[in-house]
Amino acid sequence: MIRKIMLVVVLVAAVFLSKPLWEEKVSPYVDVSFMDTVSDKVMSVIYTPAISDAVDSFQDTITSMIIDIDDAIQQAPSLESTQSMETVEKPDLTAPTEQMFSVYNVKIGDARQEVEQEIGEPQRQSSNEYGTDWFTYHENFGNFLMVSYNEEELVNGLFTNQDLLASSSDITLESSREEVTAELGEPLTSLRKGMVRYQIQNNGEYDVFEVDDSYATVFYDKHEEQTVTAIQVIHQSLEESRKEIYSSPSDPLKEGFEYQLFDLTNSARVHHGLMPLVWDDQARETARKHSADMADNAYFDHTNLDGQSPFDRMEEDGIRYTTAGENLAYGQFSSVFAHEGLMNSLGHRENILKPDFGYLGIGVAFNDEKQPYFTQTYFNQ
């Protein structure tokens, strides 16, 4: 009995001591698989008031929360049925010769002036986790890409989740994971930040490669036979400037994450032939409050500690809706990783690509360990 008690004491002491060691960066190796908290901690429910006045059953196998008002209530027409998508012409893409990848014919090192002469002015500028800004370019969320520039106005970061990728090795958004690794070799298994080497997760959702003095993260779509769904290319100097896996929280970063996740959601919808959603400030405030509540009180759930569902919180804030839904993510160090994780989680993906939704507000908050909580509040009136 005494031996068991001593063993418990030793284990508790080890856990207690490991946390400050991690924070002070004296540990040589850290597993960051804890960041993949999209599907394993999110529960869902489909709720129809005509059947029950209270939600009392959750299903672990579905990963988003959706509410549909009774069919007897007239549904607001979906945006897809009332508006027509404008056709956005895909640009002619030229495979780069001196680098592995280009996006919309933009390469690492290109001058901003040349970029914008070809593709126009950005639609948005927002703070990112690297301490720079993402400049977002698109045509009603078609031909979507994000670009980061260094102090000399040269490209040091690229991202797209649309068919704008060209490569010297013929990797495209139709390539499989096997084809990517056959061309680029074995992906990295860890990434160093300061004195700490972080293990890169290996659940098949993305791989990180070191190419052309840059880090290329290739994301895969688990629901489309693990074909390439997005790519992010970050120059080595920019990646190495981020000394920790999480960036220091700030109001600009919070707002940046919110708008980036909104833009990424709409670019995914347009890529799948759906109308983009409209930003809603009230829904953003509702989402922000829930993210802050989860961050401050160290929980992760659609139902808050007062027993309120997402729809209780929406009604309390005066949001009128016929159909509504909520997606949650936690721990991903950027909106890009949060979005790609949500797209690979079936329930979340259904909310992102639900034709009946017309509006979206996104709220982000950070806990004391700088980890972001993301809440997406979807609805239609």
XYZ file of C-alpha atoms in Angstrom:
381
model
C 0.000 0.000 0.000
C 2.805 2.389 0.956
C 4.579 1.585 -2.310
C 1.443 2.470 -4.279
C 1.111 5.769 -2.458
C 4.756 6.582 -3.100
C 4.311 5.755 -6.799
C 1.349 8.134 -7.086
C 3.322 10.898 -5.374
C 6.231 10.428 -7.773
C 3.927 10.540 -10.815
C 2.181 13.690 -9.612
C 5.522 15.355 -8.964
C 6.732 14.403 -12.446
C 3.642 15.902 -14.106
C 3.897 19.054 -12.010
C 7.554 19.562 -12.821
C 7.194 18.829 -16.528
C 4.949 21.834 -17.162
C 7.374 24.588 -16.164
C 10.160 22.726 -17.922
C 8.145 22.806 -21.116
C 7.382 26.495 -20.690
C 10.988 27.438 -19.959
C 12.243 25.504 -23.005
C 14.733 23.242 -21.322
C 13.115 20.065 -22.558
C 14.828 18.715 -25.703
C 11.712 17.187 -27.262
C 7.985 17.924 -27.115
C 5.124 15.980 -28.692
C 2.606 18.486 -30.122
C -0.118 15.979 -30.955
C -2.172 17.716 -28.230
C -2.879 20.440 -30.787
C -5.141 18.169 -32.831
C -8.219 18.797 -30.720
C -10.910 19.086 -33.344
C -12.587 15.709 -33.442
C -11.687 13.889 -30.258
C -13.237 16.355 -27.813
C -16.175 17.730 -29.801
C -19.623 16.230 -29.404
C -22.671 16.900 -31.540
C -26.407 16.798 -31.562
C -29.194 17.279 -34.060
C -32.056 18.979 -32.260
C -35.653 19.494 -33.370
C -37.817 21.400 -30.847
C -40.997 19.598 -31.989
C -39.483 16.342 -30.730
C -37.896 17.492 -27.468
C -37.529 20.651 -25.448
C -34.134 19.667 -24.098
C -30.972 18.220 -25.562
C -30.086 15.105 -23.599
C -28.118 12.834 -25.917
C -24.743 13.346 -27.532
C -22.983 11.236 -30.178
C -19.221 10.944 -30.043
C -18.926 9.889 -33.681
C -20.192 13.196 -35.099
C -18.051 16.246 -34.530
C -20.185 19.335 -34.928
C -23.370 20.704 -33.464
C -26.310 21.463 -35.744
C -29.858 22.638 -35.107
C -32.661 22.545 -37.642
C -36.001 24.131 -36.793
C -39.072 21.925 -37.366
C -40.049 21.450 -40.986
C -43.384 23.096 -40.222
C -41.511 26.372 -39.768
C -40.844 27.920 -43.124
C -37.114 27.846 -43.816
C -35.402 30.912 -45.142
C -34.259 30.172 -48.694
C -30.624 29.234 -48.955
C -28.231 31.666 -50.552
C -27.326 28.993 -53.051
C -30.885 28.936 -54.396
C -31.379 32.711 -54.508
C -28.049 33.798 -55.940
C -25.873 32.569 -58.747
C -22.154 32.083 -58.494
C -20.058 34.318 -60.680
C -17.619 32.326 -62.744
C -14.045 33.201 -61.839
C -11.594 32.408 -64.557
C -8.646 30.350 -63.421
C -5.304 31.964 -64.339
C -2.809 30.283 -66.593
C -0.266 28.631 -64.335
C 3.369 28.191 -65.224
C 5.487 25.623 -63.429
C 8.424 27.329 -61.703
C 11.911 26.410 -62.833
C 14.072 27.728 -59.981
C 11.784 26.727 -57.072
C 9.621 23.747 -56.255
C 6.326 25.610 -55.795
C 4.455 28.677 -56.950
C 0.926 29.835 -56.081
C -0.931 31.886 -58.702
C 2.542 32.118 -60.320
C 3.812 33.847 -57.152
C 7.041 32.497 -55.651
C 9.014 33.040 -52.464
C 11.230 36.083 -53.002
C 8.976 37.841 -55.537
C 8.482 41.578 -55.041
C 5.096 42.745 -53.785
C 4.859 45.336 -56.552
C 5.199 42.628 -59.193
C 2.704 40.385 -57.413
C 0.030 43.048 -57.270
C 0.607 44.131 -60.837
C -0.454 40.626 -61.817
C -3.229 39.809 -59.332
C -4.443 43.176 -58.041
C -4.808 44.714 -54.592
C -5.404 42.587 -51.483
C -8.919 42.200 -50.108
C -7.668 42.034 -46.511
C -4.556 42.511 -44.377
C -4.458 40.733 -41.003
C -1.902 39.763 -38.356
C -0.592 36.205 -38.343
C 1.326 33.907 -35.996
C 4.672 34.812 -37.557
C 4.538 38.451 -36.496
C 3.866 39.567 -40.057
C 0.579 40.002 -41.935
C -1.309 37.802 -44.328
C -2.371 39.806 -47.391
C -5.423 38.025 -48.757
C -6.162 38.116 -52.488
C -9.297 36.715 -54.116
C -12.182 37.404 -56.474
C -15.313 36.853 -54.391
C -13.260 34.103 -52.679
C -12.304 32.518 -55.981
C -8.612 32.407 -56.980
C -7.853 32.613 -53.258
C -4.360 32.972 -51.839
C -2.640 34.559 -48.843
C 0.795 36.160 -49.081
C 3.242 37.372 -46.413
C 5.961 39.927 -47.175
C 9.168 40.726 -45.327
C 10.477 44.219 -44.524
C 11.839 44.533 -48.056
C 8.372 43.774 -49.471
C 9.510 40.395 -50.776
C 7.304 37.308 -50.495
C 8.243 35.118 -47.518
C 5.017 33.164 -47.112
C 2.308 31.665 -49.347
C -0.928 29.757 -48.826
C -3.781 28.525 -51.007
C -6.533 25.947 -50.736
C -7.662 26.351 -54.331
C -6.355 25.129 -57.666
C -3.602 27.738 -57.968
C -0.656 25.471 -57.204
C 2.069 24.764 -59.746
C 5.285 22.899 -59.133
C 8.429 21.815 -60.925
C 7.525 18.235 -59.989
C 3.907 18.335 -61.243
C 2.366 18.298 -57.751
C -1.145 19.752 -57.904
C -4.351 19.703 -55.861
C -5.151 16.409 -57.580
C -1.969 14.701 -56.352
C -2.168 11.980 -53.714
C -0.105 11.853 -50.566
C 1.860 8.965 -52.051
C 2.687 11.046 -55.121
C 3.794 13.963 -52.958
C 6.147 11.888 -50.808
C 7.476 10.131 -53.908
C 8.516 13.534 -55.261
C 9.584 15.287 -52.055
C 10.904 12.369 -50.020
C 10.233 11.622 -46.375
C 8.523 14.482 -44.495
C 10.065 16.086 -41.440
C 9.283 14.435 -38.113
C 10.166 17.406 -35.895
C 10.699 21.149 -35.979
C 13.049 23.080 -33.725
C 11.942 26.189 -31.864
C 14.627 27.746 -29.698
C 16.003 25.025 -27.441
C 13.014 22.743 -27.985
C 12.433 20.269 -30.795
C 8.707 19.722 -31.403
C 7.448 16.471 -32.851
C 5.274 16.909 -35.943
C 2.059 14.905 -35.773
C 1.651 12.075 -38.242
C -2.061 11.373 -38.553
C -2.116 11.721 -42.328
C -3.667 15.199 -42.449
C -0.498 17.047 -43.460
C 3.225 16.657 -44.041
C 6.019 19.204 -43.663
C 8.941 19.219 -46.095
C 12.084 21.320 -46.257
C 12.498 22.561 -49.840
C 14.225 25.566 -51.418
C 15.234 27.136 -48.075
C 11.568 26.999 -47.085
C 9.175 24.801 -45.140
C 6.311 23.504 -47.270
C 3.295 22.139 -45.405
C 1.131 20.035 -47.695
C -2.388 19.404 -46.378
C -4.458 16.389 -47.439
C -8.200 15.837 -47.644
C -9.095 12.647 -45.772
C -12.545 12.688 -47.376
C -11.168 12.860 -50.916
C -8.711 9.958 -50.827
C -5.961 12.024 -49.216
C -5.391 14.229 -52.211
C -3.708 17.591 -51.730
C -6.215 20.155 -50.472
C -3.937 23.083 -49.551
C -0.326 24.163 -49.294
C 1.547 26.634 -47.124
C 5.126 27.653 -47.964
C 7.071 29.610 -45.337
C 10.617 30.841 -45.933
C 13.146 29.461 -43.489
C 13.970 32.916 -42.090
C 10.312 33.566 -41.273
C 9.775 30.172 -39.661
C 12.912 30.533 -37.574
C 11.818 33.980 -36.377
C 8.925 32.276 -34.555
C 10.772 31.160 -31.436
C 7.855 29.345 -29.806
C 5.184 27.046 -31.170
C 2.516 29.507 -29.974
C 2.634 33.251 -30.611
C 2.073 35.819 -27.879
C -1.637 36.710 -27.709
C -2.713 40.187 -28.774
C -5.864 41.888 -30.013
C -4.499 42.143 -33.590
C -3.625 38.437 -33.590
C -7.051 37.508 -32.214
C -8.796 39.545 -34.899
C -6.401 38.235 -37.527
C -7.183 34.614 -36.648
C -10.913 35.382 -36.768
C -10.897 36.982 -40.202
C -8.442 34.443 -41.604
C -10.664 31.557 -40.525
C -13.657 33.336 -42.063
C -11.842 33.826 -45.365
C -10.587 30.234 -45.373
C -14.122 28.973 -44.756
C -15.477 30.972 -47.668
C -12.664 29.938 -49.983
C -13.474 26.302 -49.192
C -17.171 26.889 -49.873
C -16.481 28.565 -53.213
C -14.050 25.793 -54.142
C -16.917 23.322 -53.563
C -19.407 25.370 -55.623
C -21.236 27.102 -52.736
C -21.988 30.741 -52.051
C -19.710 32.510 -49.550
C -21.089 33.394 -46.136
C -21.693 36.922 -44.844
C -19.728 38.118 -41.815
C -21.898 38.859 -38.770
C -20.562 41.019 -35.926
C -23.130 39.877 -33.360
C -22.323 36.237 -34.053
C -18.641 37.106 -33.642
C -19.339 38.509 -30.171
C -21.303 35.398 -29.203
C -18.473 33.205 -30.464
C -15.828 35.324 -28.719
C -17.577 35.031 -25.380
C -17.724 31.250 -25.642
C -14.067 30.989 -26.677
C -13.072 33.244 -23.780
C -15.183 31.218 -21.360
C -13.540 27.968 -22.481
C -10.049 29.502 -22.326
C -10.570 31.067 -18.899
C -12.178 27.996 -17.357
C -10.145 25.259 -19.079
C -12.907 23.265 -20.776
C -13.768 22.429 -24.371
C -17.419 21.778 -25.132
C -20.435 23.147 -26.969
C -22.334 23.289 -23.675
C -20.892 25.862 -21.276
C -20.532 25.504 -17.514
C -23.971 27.091 -17.004
C -25.554 24.380 -19.153
C -26.209 26.680 -22.122
C -26.099 25.268 -25.643
C -24.832 27.322 -28.602
C -28.452 28.093 -29.443
C -29.209 29.286 -25.915
C -26.279 31.675 -26.207
C -27.408 32.902 -29.623
C -30.944 33.545 -28.408
C -29.612 35.293 -25.303
C -27.634 37.630 -27.576
C -30.640 38.371 -29.758
C -29.571 36.439 -32.853
C -32.626 35.362 -34.841
C -32.162 32.211 -36.884
C -33.978 29.385 -38.600
C -30.925 27.123 -38.879
C -27.741 27.385 -36.872
C -24.586 25.461 -36.094
C -21.336 25.712 -34.174
C -17.812 24.441 -34.834
C -15.088 24.369 -32.189
C -11.341 23.887 -32.435
C -8.613 24.260 -29.853
C -4.844 24.245 -29.702
C -3.920 24.678 -33.373
C -1.323 27.433 -33.645
C -2.981 29.188 -36.594
C -6.268 29.550 -38.431
C -4.822 27.603 -41.360
C -4.247 24.516 -39.225
C -7.583 24.974 -37.460
C -9.455 25.204 -40.768
C -7.737 22.204 -42.321
C -8.434 20.176 -39.179
C -12.100 21.165 -39.264
C -12.365 20.196 -42.928
C -10.982 16.741 -42.115
C -13.583 16.243 -39.375
C -16.829 15.142 -40.987
C -19.311 16.989 -38.769
C -17.372 20.234 -38.920
C -16.984 19.850 -42.667
C -20.747 19.498 -43.028
C -21.226 22.832 -41.251
C -18.559 24.545 -43.368
C -20.166 23.255 -46.578
C -23.819 23.487 -45.527
C -25.748 25.307 -48.291
C -28.472 26.504 -45.896
C -26.137 28.688 -43.857
C -25.849 32.334 -44.867
C -23.995 34.058 -42.028
C -20.927 33.375 -39.925
C -19.216 34.956 -36.943
C -15.929 33.688 -35.520
C -14.487 34.341 -32.077
C -10.997 33.537 -30.816
C -9.525 33.651 -27.312
C -6.239 32.507 -25.788
C -5.596 30.677 -22.542
C -2.670 31.293 -20.184
C -0.485 28.946 -22.246
C -1.089 31.040 -25.400
C -3.237 28.296 -26.945
C -6.099 29.628 -29.095
C -9.733 28.530 -28.861
C -11.764 28.932 -32.060
C -15.577 29.151 -32.129
C -17.519 29.398 -35.383
C -21.187 30.448 -35.142
C -23.150 29.672 -38.308
C -26.781 30.583 -38.958
C -29.409 31.593 -41.460
C -32.342 33.942 -40.880
